[in-house]
Rosetta silent file (secondary structure, phi, psi, omega in degrees, C-alpha in Angstrom):
SEQUENCE: MRLLLNWILSALAVWLVAHVVSGFYVSGFKAALIAALVIGFINATVGALLKILTFPLTLVTLGLFWFVINALMLELASALLAPGFQVHGFLAAFLGAILLSLVNVILKALVYPPRNRG
SCORE:     score description
SCORE:     0.000 S_00000001
   1 L     0.000  -41.583 -178.795  115.053  112.304   27.486 S_00000001
   2 H   -65.524  -36.981  178.771  118.305  114.263   27.574 S_00000001
   3 H   -64.125  -42.036  177.774  119.964  111.747   25.227 S_00000001
   4 H   -64.034  -41.951  178.378  117.142  112.134   22.706 S_00000001
   5 H   -65.673  -39.903  176.090  117.388  115.926   22.888 S_00000001
   6 H   -61.690  -39.997  178.925  121.173  115.763   22.375 S_00000001
   7 H   -64.121  -44.563  179.991  120.630  113.573   19.313 S_00000001
   8 H   -65.576  -40.839  178.081  118.080  115.990   17.827 S_00000001
   9 H   -64.976  -38.845  177.361  120.357  118.971   18.532 S_00000001
  10 H   -66.134  -39.617  177.128  123.279  117.189   16.881 S_00000001
  11 H   -65.232  -40.029  176.611  121.127  116.395   13.850 S_00000001
  12 H   -63.233  -39.326  177.122  120.045  120.042   13.669 S_00000001
  13 H   -63.847  -42.800  177.436  123.708  121.060   13.826 S_00000001
  14 H   -61.701  -43.758 -179.023  124.559  118.667   10.968 S_00000001
  15 H   -64.667  -41.138  178.730  121.667  120.036    8.932 S_00000001
  16 H   -67.264  -42.385  179.574  122.705  123.663    9.570 S_00000001
  17 H   -63.735  -35.431  178.763  126.356  122.996    8.723 S_00000001
  18 H   -64.293  -26.563  178.299  125.273  121.359    5.464 S_00000001
  19 H   -83.854  -15.623 -175.800  123.596  124.626    4.496 S_00000001
  20 H  -103.002  -43.511 -174.899  126.680  126.716    5.277 S_00000001
  21 L   -91.542  123.508  175.924  129.721  124.661    4.196 S_00000001
  22 L   -75.455  140.283 -175.359  130.037  123.909    0.505 S_00000001
  23 L    94.342   -1.383 -179.855  130.976  120.288   -0.078 S_00000001
  24 E  -115.924  112.936 -171.594  128.933  119.192    2.946 S_00000001
  25 E  -127.087  132.667  172.687  125.618  117.656    1.828 S_00000001
  26 E  -130.338  130.078 -174.320  122.635  116.206    3.717 S_00000001
  27 L   -74.168  -20.149  179.689  119.572  115.114    1.750 S_00000001
  28 L   178.595 -178.867 -176.796  117.079  115.966    4.505 S_00000001
  29 H   -70.685  -30.803  176.432  116.466  116.040    8.231 S_00000001
  30 H   -63.408  -41.851  176.445  115.966  112.267    8.387 S_00000001
  31 H   -66.172  -33.193  177.208  119.421  111.819    6.847 S_00000001
  32 H   -66.804  -38.211  176.424  120.761  114.363    9.352 S_00000001
  33 H   -62.698  -44.306  179.245  119.336  112.269   12.216 S_00000001
  34 H   -67.000  -41.835  179.316  121.022  109.149   10.868 S_00000001
  35 H   -62.972  -41.107  178.776  124.269  111.052   10.216 S_00000001
  36 H   -63.167  -39.681  178.316  124.280  112.447   13.769 S_00000001
  37 H   -65.012  -46.074 -179.383  123.806  108.939   15.149 S_00000001
  38 H   -68.289  -41.469  178.151  126.602  107.477   13.001 S_00000001
  39 H   -61.506  -42.993  177.474  128.962  110.405   13.684 S_00000001
  40 H   -62.660  -41.720  178.942  128.374  109.978   17.415 S_00000001
  41 H   -66.006  -43.780  179.258  129.015  106.244   17.217 S_00000001
  42 H   -63.852  -43.774  179.510  132.191  106.713   15.164 S_00000001
  43 H   -65.028  -32.987 -179.371  133.484  109.410   17.516 S_00000001
  44 H   -75.835  -23.025 -177.390  132.769  107.202   20.536 S_00000001
  45 H  -107.806  -78.619 -176.659  134.646  104.216   19.097 S_00000001
  46 H   -65.354  -41.453 -179.229  137.215  104.919   16.388 S_00000001
  47 H   -63.140  -41.024  178.536  137.546  108.603   17.295 S_00000001
  48 H   -63.907  -41.484  178.480  138.254  107.867   20.937 S_00000001
  49 H   -64.190  -44.071  178.677  140.942  105.361   19.970 S_00000001
  50 H   -64.579  -37.285  179.477  142.542  107.820   17.540 S_00000001
  51 H   -67.431  -33.886  176.492  142.476  110.602   20.117 S_00000001
  52 H   -70.347  -44.483 -177.464  144.277  108.370   22.607 S_00000001
  53 H   -67.858  -32.836 -176.713  146.881  107.248   20.059 S_00000001
  54 L  -100.887   18.750 -178.189  147.561  110.771   18.778 S_00000001
  55 H   -58.015  -41.939  177.499  147.591  112.464   22.188 S_00000001
  56 H   -60.396  -40.966  177.880  151.281  113.504   21.966 S_00000001
  57 H   -66.320  -35.106  177.645  150.648  115.172   18.588 S_00000001
  58 H   -65.710  -38.969  177.028  147.565  116.836   20.036 S_00000001
  59 H   -64.028  -42.967 -179.209  149.665  118.247   22.873 S_00000001
  60 H   -63.881  -37.662 -178.692  152.258  119.628   20.460 S_00000001
  61 L   -91.571   10.642  179.185  149.556  121.325   18.363 S_00000001
  62 L    57.281   36.802  175.310  147.732  122.604   21.469 S_00000001
  63 L    89.793   -6.879 -177.943  144.635  120.560   20.675 S_00000001
  64 L   -69.808  -22.503  179.330  144.226  121.670   17.065 S_00000001
  65 H   -66.495  -21.462  177.907  144.926  118.162   15.772 S_00000001
  66 H   -62.601  -29.874  176.239  141.571  117.066   17.209 S_00000001
  67 H   -66.885  -34.141  176.557  139.900  119.009   14.398 S_00000001
  68 H   -66.185  -43.709  178.015  141.840  116.867   11.919 S_00000001
  69 H   -62.546  -43.821  178.695  140.652  113.720   13.688 S_00000001
  70 H   -63.513  -36.343  176.867  137.063  115.011   13.699 S_00000001
  71 H   -65.179  -40.919  176.882  137.356  115.790    9.982 S_00000001
  72 H   -63.761  -36.619  177.805  138.534  112.226    9.342 S_00000001
  73 H   -67.225  -37.282  176.126  135.580  110.910   11.349 S_00000001
  74 H   -65.150  -39.179  178.035  133.210  113.010    9.220 S_00000001
  75 H   -67.221  -35.801  176.282  134.764  111.573    6.065 S_00000001
  76 H   -65.633  -43.167  177.049  134.357  108.051    7.449 S_00000001
  77 H   -62.800  -37.947  177.786  130.688  108.742    8.233 S_00000001
  78 H   -63.854  -38.571  178.367  130.293  110.123    4.718 S_00000001
  79 H   -66.703  -33.332 -179.296  131.747  106.936    3.246 S_00000001
  80 H   -79.058  -30.482 -175.062  129.290  104.844    5.260 S_00000001
  81 L  -114.162   39.388 -167.494  126.213  106.986    4.501 S_00000001
  82 L   -42.779  -53.529 -173.559  127.088  107.881    0.909 S_00000001
  83 L   -74.479  -36.749 -174.419  123.803  108.897   -0.711 S_00000001
  84 L   -88.061  -27.317 -179.144  122.154  110.769    2.164 S_00000001
  85 E  -135.278  119.027 -177.530  125.189  112.348    3.816 S_00000001
  86 E  -134.861  140.506  172.711  128.233  113.353    1.811 S_00000001
  87 E  -124.859  120.275 -177.076  131.380  115.324    2.514 S_00000001
  88 L  -102.302  101.529  175.038  133.413  116.212   -0.570 S_00000001
  89 L    96.410  156.090 -177.431  137.064  116.782    0.251 S_00000001
  90 H   -70.874  -35.623 -179.534  139.157  117.210    3.353 S_00000001
  91 H   -62.572  -42.240  176.991  138.727  120.997    3.480 S_00000001
  92 H   -63.905  -39.051  178.182  134.944  120.652    3.628 S_00000001
  93 H   -67.323  -40.613 -179.560  135.325  118.014    6.352 S_00000001
  94 H   -65.854  -49.089  177.751  137.765  120.193    8.304 S_00000001
  95 H   -64.875  -38.022  177.709  135.580  123.310    8.106 S_00000001
  96 H   -64.245  -37.853  178.989  132.523  121.185    8.806 S_00000001
  97 H   -65.577  -42.827  179.175  134.154  119.696   11.916 S_00000001
  98 H   -65.181  -49.629 -177.912  134.987  123.140   13.296 S_00000001
  99 H   -67.062  -36.389  178.132  131.567  124.578   12.512 S_00000001
 100 H   -62.462  -41.266  177.013  129.783  121.454   13.746 S_00000001
 101 H   -63.262  -45.827 -179.501  131.524  121.770   17.108 S_00000001
 102 H   -64.494  -44.913 -179.304  130.635  125.454   17.393 S_00000001
 103 H   -65.083  -39.705  177.155  127.002  124.988   16.365 S_00000001
 104 H   -60.230  -45.157  179.780  126.612  122.076   18.796 S_00000001
 105 H   -62.658  -44.040 -178.736  127.944  124.195   21.667 S_00000001
 106 H   -65.283  -46.396 -179.715  125.680  127.123   20.764 S_00000001
 107 H   -61.987  -42.695 -179.913  122.549  124.980   20.385 S_00000001
 108 H   -69.332  -31.900  176.313  123.149  123.197   23.680 S_00000001
 109 H   -69.363  -32.368  178.437  123.802  126.506   25.434 S_00000001
 110 H   -74.653  -35.107 -174.289  120.486  127.830   24.108 S_00000001
 111 H   -85.861  -44.040 -176.798  118.467  124.747   25.068 S_00000001
 112 L   -89.166  133.051  179.087  119.941  123.764   28.415 S_00000001
 113 L   -69.739  150.753  177.622  119.652  126.223   31.291 S_00000001
 114 L   -67.119  146.602 -179.128  122.890  127.261   33.003 S_00000001
 115 L   -80.245  147.217  176.983  123.700  125.342   36.155 S_00000001
 116 L   -71.824  130.322 -179.817  123.672  127.128   39.491 S_00000001
 117 L  -112.925  115.815  169.574  127.177  127.711   40.675 S_00000001
 118 L   111.224    0.000    0.000  127.850  128.050   44.194 S_00000001
C-alpha cells in the first residue's frame, strides 16, 4: 500500500512540476504516473550506478552534483517517453530535478505522519 501511495505522490509531484517549470511537459495525469514509474526505475538502475561512479565529484561539490545526475535521468526518461512526457533543455531538467525533489519531500511530509521519537 505504501509503495502505491509513494508512486501516486511521485506522479503528483511530476504533474505539479510540469505546471511550474517551463520546458517541462506532461500530457496528463496518466502520463505523469508512467513518467514517475520510469523515473523511479531509471534512478534505481542507471542513476544508482552514476551516483556510485561520480561519488568523488559529488563530495567535492558537497552533493550538488547529484542534481546534475537527476537532471540527466529526467532527460533520459523524457527521451524514452517522448510524446507524453517531455523535458526541453538541460536547464528545465535541472530546475525540474530540484523542484521535483522538494515537492516530493513536501508531499510525503504532508501525507505520512511523523514518527514517534524516543
